[in-house]
PDB file of C-alpha atoms and ligand atoms in Angstrom:
ATOM      1  CA  MET A1341       0.000   0.000   0.000  1.00 98.00           C
ATOM      2  CA  VAL A1342       1.458   3.307  -1.117  1.00 98.00           C
ATOM      3  CA  LEU A1343      -0.033   6.702  -0.250  1.00 98.00           C
ATOM      4  CA  GLY A1344       0.938   9.237  -2.904  1.00 98.00           C
ATOM      5  CA  ALA A1345       1.260   6.533  -5.553  1.00 98.00           C
ATOM      6  CA  SER A1346       0.641   8.485  -8.756  1.00 97.00           C
ATOM      7  CA  GLU A1347       3.806  10.589  -8.935  1.00 97.00           C
ATOM      8  CA  GLY A1348       7.415  11.024  -7.832  1.00 98.00           C
ATOM      9  CA  THR A1349       8.844   8.803  -5.119  1.00 98.00           C
ATOM     10  CA  GLY A1350       5.600   6.909  -4.445  1.00 98.00           C
ATOM     11  CA  ALA A1351       5.164   5.966  -8.103  1.00 98.00           C
ATOM     12  CA  ALA A1352       8.775   4.786  -8.376  1.00 98.00           C
ATOM     13  CA  ILE A1353       8.328   2.660  -5.249  1.00 98.00           C
ATOM     14  CA  VAL A1354       5.135   1.126  -6.689  1.00 98.00           C
ATOM     15  CA  ARG A1355       6.964   0.121  -9.900  1.00 98.00           C
ATOM     16  CA  SER A1356       9.888  -1.249  -7.949  1.00 98.00           C
ATOM     17  CA  VAL A1357       8.006  -3.379  -5.384  1.00 98.00           C
ATOM     18  CA  ALA A1358       5.609  -4.670  -8.053  1.00 98.00           C
ATOM     19  CA  ARG A1359       8.696  -6.238  -9.680  1.00 97.00           C
ATOM     20  CA  ASP A1360      10.663  -7.128  -6.532  1.00 95.00           C
ATOM     21  CA  PRO A1361       9.500  -8.762  -4.294  1.00 95.00           C
ATOM     22  CA  GLY A1362       6.440  -8.823  -6.599  1.00 97.00           C
ATOM     23  CA  LEU A1363       3.631  -7.191  -4.628  1.00 98.00           C
ATOM     24  CA  ASP A1364       0.091  -6.346  -5.685  1.00 98.00           C
ATOM     25  CA  ILE A1365      -0.533  -2.626  -5.283  1.00 98.00           C
ATOM     26  CA  PHE A1366      -3.134  -0.542  -3.502  1.00 98.00           C
ATOM     27  CA  GLY A1367      -2.316   3.133  -4.058  1.00 98.00           C
ATOM     28  CA  ALA A1368      -3.898   6.430  -3.026  1.00 98.00           C
ATOM     29  CA  HIS A1369      -3.800   9.796  -4.743  1.00 98.00           C
ATOM     30  CA  ARG A1370      -6.121  12.777  -5.379  1.00 98.00           C
ATOM     31  CA  GLY A1371      -6.191  12.466  -9.178  1.00 97.00           C
ATOM     32  CA  ASN A1372      -4.076  15.504 -10.107  1.00 96.00           C
ATOM     33  CA  HIS A1373      -1.846  13.407 -12.399  1.00 96.00           C
ATOM     34  CA  PRO A1374      -4.228  11.171 -14.389  1.00 97.00           C
ATOM     35  CA  GLU A1375      -1.750  10.403 -17.187  1.00 97.00           C
ATOM     36  CA  ALA A1376       0.975   9.395 -14.748  1.00 97.00           C
ATOM     37  CA  ALA A1377      -1.549   7.236 -12.873  1.00 98.00           C
ATOM     38  CA  ALA A1378      -2.617   5.491 -16.095  1.00 98.00           C
ATOM     39  CA  LEU A1379       1.033   4.781 -17.007  1.00 98.00           C
ATOM     40  CA  LEU A1380       1.603   3.392 -13.547  1.00 98.00           C
ATOM     41  CA  GLU A1381      -1.382   1.055 -13.844  1.00 98.00           C
ATOM     42  CA  ARG A1382      -0.025  -0.160 -17.173  1.00 98.00           C
ATOM     43  CA  ASP A1383       3.464  -0.782 -15.757  1.00 98.00           C
ATOM     44  CA  VAL A1384       2.204  -2.691 -12.716  1.00 98.00           C
ATOM     45  CA  ALA A1385      -0.025  -4.823 -14.936  1.00 98.00           C
ATOM     46  CA  ARG A1386       2.999  -5.522 -17.189  1.00 97.00           C
ATOM     47  CA  ALA A1387       4.865  -6.710 -14.087  1.00 97.00           C
ATOM     48  CA  GLY A1388       2.048  -9.233 -13.671  1.00 98.00           C
ATOM     49  CA  ARG A1389       0.641  -7.691 -10.493  1.00 98.00           C
ATOM     50  CA  ARG A1390      -2.782  -6.373  -9.571  1.00 98.00           C
ATOM     51  CA  VAL A1391      -3.187  -2.641  -9.014  1.00 98.00           C
ATOM     52  CA  VAL A1392      -5.978  -0.578  -7.470  1.00 98.00           C
ATOM     53  CA  LEU A1393      -5.472   3.185  -7.382  1.00 98.00           C
ATOM     54  CA  ARG A1394      -7.974   4.965  -5.168  1.00 97.00           C
ATOM     55  CA  GLY A1395      -8.767   8.661  -5.633  1.00 97.00           C
ATOM     56  CA  GLY A1396      -9.458  11.012  -2.731  1.00 97.00           C
ATOM     57  CA  ASP A1397      -7.741  12.883   0.065  1.00 98.00           C
ATOM     58  CA  ALA A1398      -5.571  10.423   1.985  1.00 98.00           C
ATOM     59  CA  GLY A1399      -4.290  13.128   4.310  1.00 98.00           C
ATOM     60  CA  THR A1400      -7.096  13.053   6.885  1.00 98.00           C
ATOM     61  CA  ALA A1401      -8.401  10.632   9.524  1.00 98.00           C
ATOM     62  CA  GLU A1402     -11.598  10.183   7.495  1.00 98.00           C
ATOM     63  CA  GLY A1403      -9.562   9.557   4.321  1.00 98.00           C
ATOM     64  CA  ALA A1404      -7.615   6.864   6.168  1.00 98.00           C
ATOM     65  CA  ARG A1405     -10.787   5.214   7.475  1.00 98.00           C
ATOM     66  CA  LEU A1406     -12.428   5.128   4.028  1.00 98.00           C
ATOM     67  CA  GLY A1407      -9.212   4.082   2.310  1.00 98.00           C
ATOM     68  CA  VAL A1408      -8.630   1.157   4.634  1.00 98.00           C
ATOM     69  CA  GLU A1409     -12.251   0.018   4.184  1.00 97.00           C
ATOM     70  CA  ALA A1410     -11.715   0.072   0.422  1.00 97.00           C
ATOM     71  CA  LEU A1411      -8.475  -1.866   0.843  1.00 97.00           C
ATOM     72  CA  LEU A1412     -10.215  -4.459   2.999  1.00 97.00           C
ATOM     73  CA  ASP A1413     -12.758  -4.982   0.211  1.00 96.00           C
ATOM     74  CA  VAL A1414     -10.139  -5.657  -2.465  1.00 96.00           C
ATOM     75  CA  ALA A1415      -7.390  -7.355  -0.465  1.00 96.00           C
ATOM     76  CA  GLY A1416      -8.770  -8.849   2.737  1.00 91.00           C
ATOM     77  CA  PRO A1417      -7.234  -9.165   6.217  1.00 96.00           C
ATOM     78  CA  GLY A1418      -3.517  -9.762   6.750  1.00 97.00           C
ATOM     79  CA  SER A1419      -2.642  -8.622   3.233  1.00 98.00           C
ATOM     80  CA  VAL A1420      -0.489  -5.501   3.696  1.00 98.00           C
ATOM     81  CA  ARG A1421       3.176  -6.437   3.630  1.00 98.00           C
ATOM     82  CA  LEU A1422       4.409  -2.902   2.975  1.00 98.00           C
ATOM     83  CA  PHE A1423       2.885   0.499   3.778  1.00 98.00           C
ATOM     84  CA  VAL A1424       4.713   3.517   2.329  1.00 99.00           C
ATOM     85  CA  HIS A1425       3.621   7.059   3.189  1.00 98.00           C
ATOM     86  CA  SER A1426       4.685   9.215   0.232  1.00 98.00           C
ATOM     87  CA  LEU A1427       2.236  12.117   0.454  1.00 98.00           C
ATOM     88  CA  ALA A1428       3.615  15.572  -0.358  1.00 96.00           C
ATOM     89  CA  SER A1429       1.364  18.564   0.150  1.00 95.00           C
ATOM     90  CA  ALA A1430       2.516  21.344   2.431  1.00 94.00           C
ATOM     91  CA  SER A1431       2.451  25.080   2.981  1.00 94.00           C
ATOM     92  CA  MET A1432       5.557  27.217   2.823  1.00 92.00           C
ATOM     93  CA  GLY A1433       6.230  30.515   4.546  1.00 93.00           C
ATOM     94  CA  ARG A1434       8.008  32.038   7.505  1.00 94.00           C
ATOM     95  CA  LEU A1435       6.911  30.887  10.947  1.00 95.00           C
ATOM     96  CA  ALA A1436       6.963  34.169  12.903  1.00 95.00           C
ATOM     97  CA  ALA A1437       9.389  36.793  11.586  1.00 94.00           C
ATOM     98  CA  GLY A1438      11.126  37.872   8.392  1.00 90.00           C
ATOM     99  CA  SER A1439       9.812  38.922   5.002  1.00 88.00           C
ATOM    100  CA  GLY A1440       7.000  37.218   3.096  1.00 88.00           C
ATOM    101  CA  PRO A1441       3.768  35.627   4.259  1.00 91.00           C
ATOM    102  CA  ARG A1442       3.554  33.910   7.646  1.00 95.00           C
ATOM    103  CA  VAL A1443       1.977  30.452   7.878  1.00 96.00           C
ATOM    104  CA  ALA A1444      -1.612  30.546   9.157  1.00 97.00           C
ATOM    105  CA  PRO A1445      -3.165  28.068  11.637  1.00 98.00           C
ATOM    106  CA  ARG A1446      -5.201  26.370   8.874  1.00 98.00           C
ATOM    107  CA  GLN A1447      -2.000  25.796   6.868  1.00 98.00           C
ATOM    108  CA  VAL A1448      -0.241  24.404   9.929  1.00 98.00           C
ATOM    109  CA  GLU A1449      -3.107  21.962  10.548  1.00 98.00           C
ATOM    110  CA  LYS A1450      -3.324  20.834   6.920  1.00 98.00           C
ATOM    111  CA  THR A1451       0.436  20.382   6.547  1.00 97.00           C
ATOM    112  CA  PHE A1452       0.666  18.333   9.745  1.00 98.00           C
ATOM    113  CA  ASP A1453      -2.404  16.291   8.737  1.00 98.00           C
ATOM    114  CA  VAL A1454      -1.002  15.339   5.335  1.00 98.00           C
ATOM    115  CA  MET A1455       2.721  15.075   6.125  1.00 98.00           C
ATOM    116  CA  ALA A1456       2.590  13.551   9.614  1.00 98.00           C
ATOM    117  CA  HIS A1457      -0.755  12.706  11.253  1.00 98.00           C
ATOM    118  CA  SER A1458      -2.000  10.708   8.261  1.00 98.00           C
ATOM    119  CA  PHE A1459       0.845   8.219   8.829  1.00 99.00           C
ATOM    120  CA  LEU A1460      -0.646   7.604  12.275  1.00 99.00           C
ATOM    121  CA  TYR A1461      -4.282   7.538  11.078  1.00 98.00           C
ATOM    122  CA  TRP A1462      -3.590   4.952   8.336  1.00 98.00           C
ATOM    123  CA  THR A1463      -1.517   2.829  10.713  1.00 98.00           C
ATOM    124  CA  GLN A1464      -4.292   2.909  13.325  1.00 98.00           C
ATOM    125  CA  ALA A1465      -6.885   1.898  10.720  1.00 98.00           C
ATOM    126  CA  LEU A1466      -4.668  -0.899   9.329  1.00 98.00           C
ATOM    127  CA  VAL A1467      -4.115  -2.334  12.813  1.00 98.00           C
ATOM    128  CA  GLU A1468      -7.776  -1.969  13.810  1.00 98.00           C
ATOM    129  CA  LYS A1469      -8.979  -3.839  10.703  1.00 98.00           C
ATOM    130  CA  GLY A1470      -6.289  -6.533  10.975  1.00 98.00           C
ATOM    131  CA  LEU A1471      -4.875  -5.681   7.558  1.00 98.00           C
ATOM    132  CA  LEU A1472      -1.165  -5.970   8.344  1.00 98.00           C
ATOM    133  CA  ALA A1473       0.546  -9.140   7.137  1.00 98.00           C
ATOM    134  CA  PRO A1474       3.003 -10.928   9.451  1.00 96.00           C
ATOM    135  CA  SER A1475       6.268  -8.934   9.643  1.00 96.00           C
ATOM    136  CA  ALA A1476       4.736  -5.974   7.778  1.00 98.00           C
ATOM    137  CA  ARG A1477       6.993  -3.013   6.964  1.00 98.00           C
ATOM    138  CA  LEU A1478       5.720   0.546   7.524  1.00 98.00           C
ATOM    139  CA  LEU A1479       7.775   3.331   6.050  1.00 98.00           C
ATOM    140  CA  GLY A1480       7.716   7.137   6.261  1.00 98.00           C
ATOM    141  CA  LEU A1481       9.883   9.327   4.040  1.00 98.00           C
ATOM    142  CA  THR A1482      11.912  12.376   4.971  1.00 97.00           C
ATOM    143  CA  ASN A1483      14.511  14.725   3.534  1.00 93.00           C
ATOM    144  CA  SER A1484      18.045  15.255   4.813  1.00 84.00           C
ATOM    145  CA  LEU A1485      17.664  18.992   4.194  1.00 73.00           C
ATOM    146  CA  ASP A1486      15.337  19.130   7.200  1.00 76.00           C
ATOM    147  CA  ASP A1487      18.438  18.868   9.414  1.00 75.00           C
ATOM    148  CA  SER A1488      19.995  22.050   8.130  1.00 73.00           C
ATOM    149  CA  LEU A1489      16.724  23.970   7.570  1.00 77.00           C
ATOM    150  CA  VAL A1490      15.831  25.822   4.391  1.00 81.00           C
ATOM    151  CA  GLY A1491      14.156  29.235   4.551  1.00 83.00           C
ATOM    152  CA  GLY A1492      10.365  29.081   4.211  1.00 88.00           C
ATOM    153  CA  LEU A1493      10.259  25.314   4.762  1.00 90.00           C
ATOM    154  CA  GLY A1494      10.089  25.403   8.569  1.00 92.00           C
ATOM    155  CA  LEU A1495       6.567  23.985   8.641  1.00 94.00           C
ATOM    156  CA  ILE A1496       7.602  20.967   6.570  1.00 94.00           C
ATOM    157  CA  ALA A1497      10.602  20.404   8.868  1.00 94.00           C
ATOM    158  CA  ALA A1498       8.295  20.579  11.910  1.00 95.00           C
ATOM    159  CA  ALA A1499       5.841  18.080  10.400  1.00 96.00           C
ATOM    160  CA  LYS A1500       8.730  15.727   9.560  1.00 96.00           C
ATOM    161  CA  GLY A1501       9.835  15.994  13.207  1.00 96.00           C
ATOM    162  CA  ALA A1502       6.357  14.823  14.230  1.00 97.00           C
ATOM    163  CA  LEU A1503       6.476  12.039  11.637  1.00 98.00           C
ATOM    164  CA  GLU A1504       9.776  10.820  13.085  1.00 98.00           C
ATOM    165  CA  ALA A1505       8.270  10.757  16.581  1.00 98.00           C
ATOM    166  CA  TYR A1506       5.292   8.749  15.305  1.00 98.00           C
ATOM    167  CA  VAL A1507       7.626   6.279  13.570  1.00 98.00           C
ATOM    168  CA  ARG A1508       9.692   5.676  16.696  1.00 98.00           C
ATOM    169  CA  THR A1509       6.668   5.250  18.960  1.00 98.00           C
ATOM    170  CA  LEU A1510       4.834   2.987  16.508  1.00 98.00           C
ATOM    171  CA  ALA A1511       8.001   0.893  16.126  1.00 98.00           C
ATOM    172  CA  LEU A1512       7.893   0.268  19.860  1.00 98.00           C
ATOM    173  CA  GLU A1513       4.178  -0.533  19.863  1.00 98.00           C
ATOM    174  CA  LEU A1514       4.069  -2.691  16.718  1.00 98.00           C
ATOM    175  CA  GLY A1515       7.429  -4.465  17.247  1.00 98.00           C
ATOM    176  CA  PRO A1516       5.934  -7.094  19.577  1.00 98.00           C
ATOM    177  CA  LEU A1517       3.340  -7.843  16.867  1.00 97.00           C
ATOM    178  CA  GLY A1518       6.208  -8.615  14.479  1.00 97.00           C
ATOM    179  CA  HIS A1519       6.018  -5.420  12.396  1.00 98.00           C
ATOM    180  CA  ARG A1520       8.747  -2.900  11.580  1.00 98.00           C
ATOM    181  CA  VAL A1521       8.288   0.879  11.337  1.00 98.00           C
ATOM    182  CA  ASN A1522      10.997   3.117   9.905  1.00 98.00           C
ATOM    183  CA  LEU A1523      11.732   6.474   8.346  1.00 98.00           C
ATOM    184  CA  LEU A1524      13.821   6.681   5.170  1.00 98.00           C
ATOM    185  CA  LYS A1525      15.859   9.854   4.805  1.00 97.00           C
ATOM    186  CA  PHE A1526      17.045  10.575   1.267  1.00 97.00           C
ATOM    187  CA  PRO A1527      18.437  13.574  -0.616  1.00 95.00           C
ATOM    188  CA  THR A1528      16.594  15.830  -3.033  1.00 94.00           C
ATOM    189  CA  VAL A1529      15.201  13.957  -6.030  1.00 96.00           C
ATOM    190  CA  ILE A1530      13.457  15.895  -8.783  1.00 95.00           C
ATOM    191  CA  THR A1531       9.696  15.325  -8.457  1.00 95.00           C
ATOM    192  CA  PRO A1532       6.572  17.468  -8.903  1.00 92.00           C
ATOM    193  CA  ALA A1533       6.755  18.398  -5.197  1.00 91.00           C
ATOM    194  CA  VAL A1534      10.331  19.651  -5.548  1.00 92.00           C
ATOM    195  CA  ARG A1535       9.441  21.631  -8.683  1.00 92.00           C
ATOM    196  CA  LYS A1536       6.630  23.268  -6.743  1.00 88.00           C
ATOM    197  CA  VAL A1537       8.651  23.989  -3.587  1.00 85.00           C
ATOM    198  CA  TYR A1538      11.609  25.604  -5.346  1.00 86.00           C
ATOM    199  CA  GLY A1539       9.885  26.801  -8.538  1.00 89.00           C
ATOM    200  CA  GLU A1540      10.813  25.855 -12.134  1.00 92.00           C
ATOM    201  CA  ALA A1541      12.946  29.001 -12.545  1.00 93.00           C
ATOM    202  CA  ALA A1542      15.212  28.052  -9.645  1.00 91.00           C
ATOM    203  CA  LEU A1543      15.604  24.394 -10.580  1.00 93.00           C
ATOM    204  CA  ASP A1544      18.924  24.687 -12.449  1.00 94.00           C
ATOM    205  CA  ARG A1545      20.443  26.595  -9.539  1.00 92.00           C
ATOM    206  CA  ILE A1546      19.075  24.069  -7.037  1.00 91.00           C
ATOM    207  CA  VAL A1547      20.581  21.178  -9.002  1.00 94.00           C
ATOM    208  CA  ALA A1548      23.944  22.982  -9.394  1.00 94.00           C
ATOM    209  CA  THR A1549      24.102  23.594  -5.626  1.00 90.00           C
ATOM    210  CA  HIS A1550      23.282  19.974  -4.906  1.00 91.00           C
ATOM    211  CA  LEU A1551      26.000  18.783  -7.271  1.00 93.00           C
ATOM    212  CA  LYS A1552      28.502  20.753  -5.178  1.00 91.00           C
ATOM    213  CA  MET A1553      27.090  19.442  -1.903  1.00 90.00           C
ATOM    214  CA  ILE A1554      26.710  15.743  -2.697  1.00 93.00           C
ATOM    215  CA  PRO A1555      30.069  13.915  -2.437  1.00 94.00           C
ATOM    216  CA  ALA A1556      29.110  11.662  -5.375  1.00 95.00           C
ATOM    217  CA  GLY A1557      28.688  14.783  -7.533  1.00 94.00           C
ATOM    218  CA  ARG A1558      25.339  13.730  -8.995  1.00 96.00           C
ATOM    219  CA  MET A1559      21.661  13.805  -8.112  1.00 97.00           C
ATOM    220  CA  CYS A1560      19.947  10.826  -6.531  1.00 97.00           C
ATOM    221  CA  THR A1561      16.990   9.416  -8.495  1.00 97.00           C
ATOM    222  CA  VAL A1562      13.587   8.167  -7.380  1.00 98.00           C
ATOM    223  CA  GLU A1563      14.477   4.803  -8.918  1.00 98.00           C
ATOM    224  CA  GLU A1564      17.490   4.489  -6.595  1.00 98.00           C
ATOM    225  CA  VAL A1565      15.348   5.303  -3.566  1.00 98.00           C
ATOM    226  CA  ALA A1566      12.712   2.829  -4.752  1.00 98.00           C
ATOM    227  CA  ARG A1567      15.283   0.068  -5.228  1.00 98.00           C
ATOM    228  CA  PHE A1568      16.389   0.478  -1.622  1.00 98.00           C
ATOM    229  CA  VAL A1569      12.767   0.189  -0.480  1.00 98.00           C
ATOM    230  CA  THR A1570      12.701  -3.327  -1.962  1.00 98.00           C
ATOM    231  CA  VAL A1571      15.554  -4.158   0.437  1.00 97.00           C
ATOM    232  CA  LEU A1572      13.630  -2.748   3.392  1.00 97.00           C
ATOM    233  CA  ALA A1573      10.562  -4.717   2.311  1.00 96.00           C
ATOM    234  CA  GLY A1574      12.470  -7.998   2.225  1.00 95.00           C
ATOM    235  CA  ASP A1575      14.048 -10.297   4.818  1.00 94.00           C
ATOM    236  CA  ALA A1576      17.276  -8.236   4.809  1.00 95.00           C
ATOM    237  CA  GLY A1577      15.316  -5.317   6.321  1.00 95.00           C
ATOM    238  CA  GLU A1578      14.209  -7.316   9.382  1.00 95.00           C
ATOM    239  CA  TRP A1579      16.412  -5.512  11.928  1.00 97.00           C
ATOM    240  CA  PHE A1580      15.598  -1.955  10.936  1.00 98.00           C
ATOM    241  CA  ASN A1581      13.020  -0.763  13.462  1.00 98.00           C
ATOM    242  CA  GLY A1582      12.293   2.754  14.738  1.00 98.00           C
ATOM    243  CA  ALA A1583      15.237   3.882  12.638  1.00 98.00           C
ATOM    244  CA  THR A1584      15.754   7.011  10.622  1.00 98.00           C
ATOM    245  CA  ILE A1585      17.731   5.409   7.825  1.00 98.00           C
ATOM    246  CA  ASP A1586      20.233   7.794   6.275  1.00 97.00           C
ATOM    247  CA  TYR A1587      20.223   7.193   2.511  1.00 97.00           C
ATOM    248  CA  SER A1588      21.240  10.783   1.792  1.00 95.00           C
ATOM    249  CA  GLY A1589      24.622  10.087   0.170  1.00 95.00           C
ATOM    250  CA  GLY A1590      26.275  12.556   2.562  1.00 93.00           C
ATOM    251  CA  LEU A1591      24.279  15.497   1.194  1.00 91.00           C
ATOM    252  CA  THR A1592      24.871  17.787   4.162  1.00 85.00           C
ATOM    253  CA  LEU A1593      28.402  16.654   5.107  1.00 86.00           C
ATOM    254  CA  GLY A1594      30.144  19.249   2.982  1.00 79.00           C
ATOM    255  CA  LEU A1595      28.139  22.326   3.988  1.00 80.00           C
ATOM    256  CA  ALA A1596      30.915  23.883   6.058  1.00 79.00           C
ATOM    257  CA  ASP A1597      33.404  23.177   3.273  1.00 80.00           C
ATOM    258  CA  LEU A1598      31.149  25.032   0.829  1.00 79.00           C
ATOM    259  CA  LEU A1599      30.972  28.033   3.158  1.00 79.00           C
ATOM    260  CA  LEU A1600      34.718  28.142   3.856  1.00 83.00           C
ATOM    261  CA  ASP A1601      35.817  27.639   0.254  1.00 75.00           C
ATOM    262  CA  PRO A1602      34.204  30.386  -1.853  1.00 60.00           C
ATOM    263  CA  GLY A1603      35.722  28.800  -4.966  1.00 63.00           C
ATOM    264  CA  ARG A1604      33.330  25.890  -4.603  1.00 60.00           C
ATOM    265  CA  SER A1605      30.199  27.937  -3.903  1.00 54.00           C
TER     266      SER A1605
HETATM  267  N1  NAP B2901      11.415  14.855  -3.652  1.00 65.56           N
HETATM  268  C1  NAP B2901      12.378  14.908  -2.744  1.00 65.56           C
HETATM  269  O1  NAP B2901      13.437  15.511  -2.956  1.00 65.56           O
HETATM  270  C2  NAP B2901      12.199  14.204  -1.423  1.00 65.56           C
HETATM  271  C3  NAP B2901      13.331  13.967  -0.645  1.00 65.56           C
HETATM  272  C4  NAP B2901      13.183  13.310   0.576  1.00 65.56           C
HETATM  273  C5  NAP B2901      11.913  12.943   1.021  1.00 65.56           C
HETATM  274  N2  NAP B2901      10.825  13.222   0.229  1.00 65.56           N
HETATM  275  C6  NAP B2901       9.510  12.836   0.754  1.00 65.56           C
HETATM  276  O2  NAP B2901       8.934  11.885  -0.132  1.00 65.56           O
HETATM  277  C7  NAP B2901       7.516  12.014  -0.087  1.00 65.56           C
HETATM  278  C8  NAP B2901       6.977  12.149  -1.513  1.00 65.56           C
HETATM  279  O3  NAP B2901       7.499  13.318  -2.083  1.00 65.56           O
HETATM  280  P1  NAP B2901       7.616  13.487  -3.674  1.00 65.56           P
HETATM  281  O4  NAP B2901       8.603  14.557  -3.909  1.00 65.56           O
HETATM  282  O5  NAP B2901       7.787  12.160  -4.303  1.00 65.56           O
HETATM  283  O6  NAP B2901       6.152  14.071  -3.994  1.00 65.56           O
HETATM  284  P2  NAP B2901       5.336  14.152  -5.387  1.00 65.56           P
HETATM  285  O7  NAP B2901       6.161  13.709  -6.528  1.00 65.56           O
HETATM  286  O8  NAP B2901       4.713  15.503  -5.432  1.00 65.56           O
HETATM  287  O9  NAP B2901       4.178  13.060  -5.181  1.00 65.56           O
HETATM  288  C9  NAP B2901       3.245  13.218  -4.158  1.00 65.56           C
HETATM  289  C10 NAP B2901       2.151  12.202  -4.345  1.00 65.56           C
HETATM  290  O10 NAP B2901       1.222  12.340  -3.272  1.00 65.56           O
HETATM  291  C11 NAP B2901      -0.111  12.517  -3.805  1.00 65.56           C
HETATM  292  N3  NAP B2901      -0.793  13.330  -2.797  1.00 65.56           N
HETATM  293  C12 NAP B2901      -0.398  14.509  -2.256  1.00 65.56           C
HETATM  294  N4  NAP B2901      -1.251  14.906  -1.310  1.00 65.56           N
HETATM  295  C13 NAP B2901      -2.206  13.938  -1.227  1.00 65.56           C
HETATM  296  C14 NAP B2901      -3.350  13.752  -0.421  1.00 65.56           C
HETATM  297  N5  NAP B2901      -3.711  14.652   0.504  1.00 65.56           N
HETATM  298  N6  NAP B2901      -4.086  12.627  -0.578  1.00 65.56           N
HETATM  299  C15 NAP B2901      -3.756  11.698  -1.517  1.00 65.56           C
HETATM  300  N7  NAP B2901      -2.679  11.822  -2.317  1.00 65.56           N
HETATM  301  C16 NAP B2901      -1.906  12.936  -2.160  1.00 65.56           C
HETATM  302  C17 NAP B2901       0.137  13.166  -5.165  1.00 65.56           C
HETATM  303  O11 NAP B2901      -0.904  12.955  -6.103  1.00 65.56           O
HETATM  304  P3  NAP B2901      -2.157  13.974  -6.174  1.00 65.56           P
HETATM  305  O12 NAP B2901      -1.608  15.363  -6.269  1.00 65.56           O
HETATM  306  O13 NAP B2901      -2.932  13.525  -7.372  1.00 65.56           O
HETATM  307  O14 NAP B2901      -2.888  13.743  -4.907  1.00 65.56           O
HETATM  308  C18 NAP B2901       1.354  12.375  -5.637  1.00 65.56           C
HETATM  309  O15 NAP B2901       0.981  11.096  -6.085  1.00 65.56           O
HETATM  310  C19 NAP B2901       7.207  13.227   0.807  1.00 65.56           C
HETATM  311  O16 NAP B2901       6.950  12.778   2.110  1.00 65.56           O
HETATM  312  C20 NAP B2901       8.518  13.987   0.775  1.00 65.56           C
HETATM  313  O17 NAP B2901       8.702  14.804   1.907  1.00 65.56           O
HETATM  314  C21 NAP B2901      10.934  13.824  -0.983  1.00 65.56           C
END
């Protein structure tokens, strides 16, 4: 089950786990990318797996309740081996001071609902309905840039902090039931969310800065992230639990170097 299945990281993960380990797919999205969703359905079918993409807001408690009921209808109890939370919908703005608009309470609530609380709501509904398979893997996604903070993205960083706290607590609660709950931290990959956050005009500059920051000197891709998720979904991922797994390629390691060596910046 992948929330945010139609685009970006979620879509890449769907394609990857449909092939390896070969999972049927239940995905959620709001329907803003119908062509991408149709291509995804085609690719999963080509991999020989079943796919159900459900439209609607997955970022609320009610969305989770309805979504899990729909999943129960198509898949039955004990069927969810992997749950990936790949929703991206957030407000930007300063928190209290500085230039530009300040985030309003409604934006704070919505951002936390979609980016953090929905992970909890879906997990609660999955557990309540007995949908998790033995040794199920539950996975949240986060960005290594949240550690160093980017102007205007404070609300996203705060929601990711809440998501991390949910992951750790749920790992403790679901561990005795045999399940594993983790957070995967990876570097910037170019997706619709990233294009929206930074703006198309700034994209070349954003990529150029990343190329200086990342020791490997190249951008990470959604396919690389997705391939690693197949590892986490398999037996080799058994001992990750409550972890924030750093898959960031050392993105933030060279920040001080960039500041001290103007030739590189
Ligand atoms: N991109 C990066 O650089 C990066 C790096 C590290 C971590 N991450 C994390 O990875 C996750 C996915 O990000 P992304 O960049 O892959 O995003 P993306 O490409 O914009 O995809 C987001 C997906 O979520 C769906 N969606 C958004 N809000 C929804 C809602 N309320 N209900 C149902 N579906 C919803 C979107 O489809 P609809 O619009 O049709 O609903 C789309 O399928 C996020 O948690 C992000 O923080 C991203």
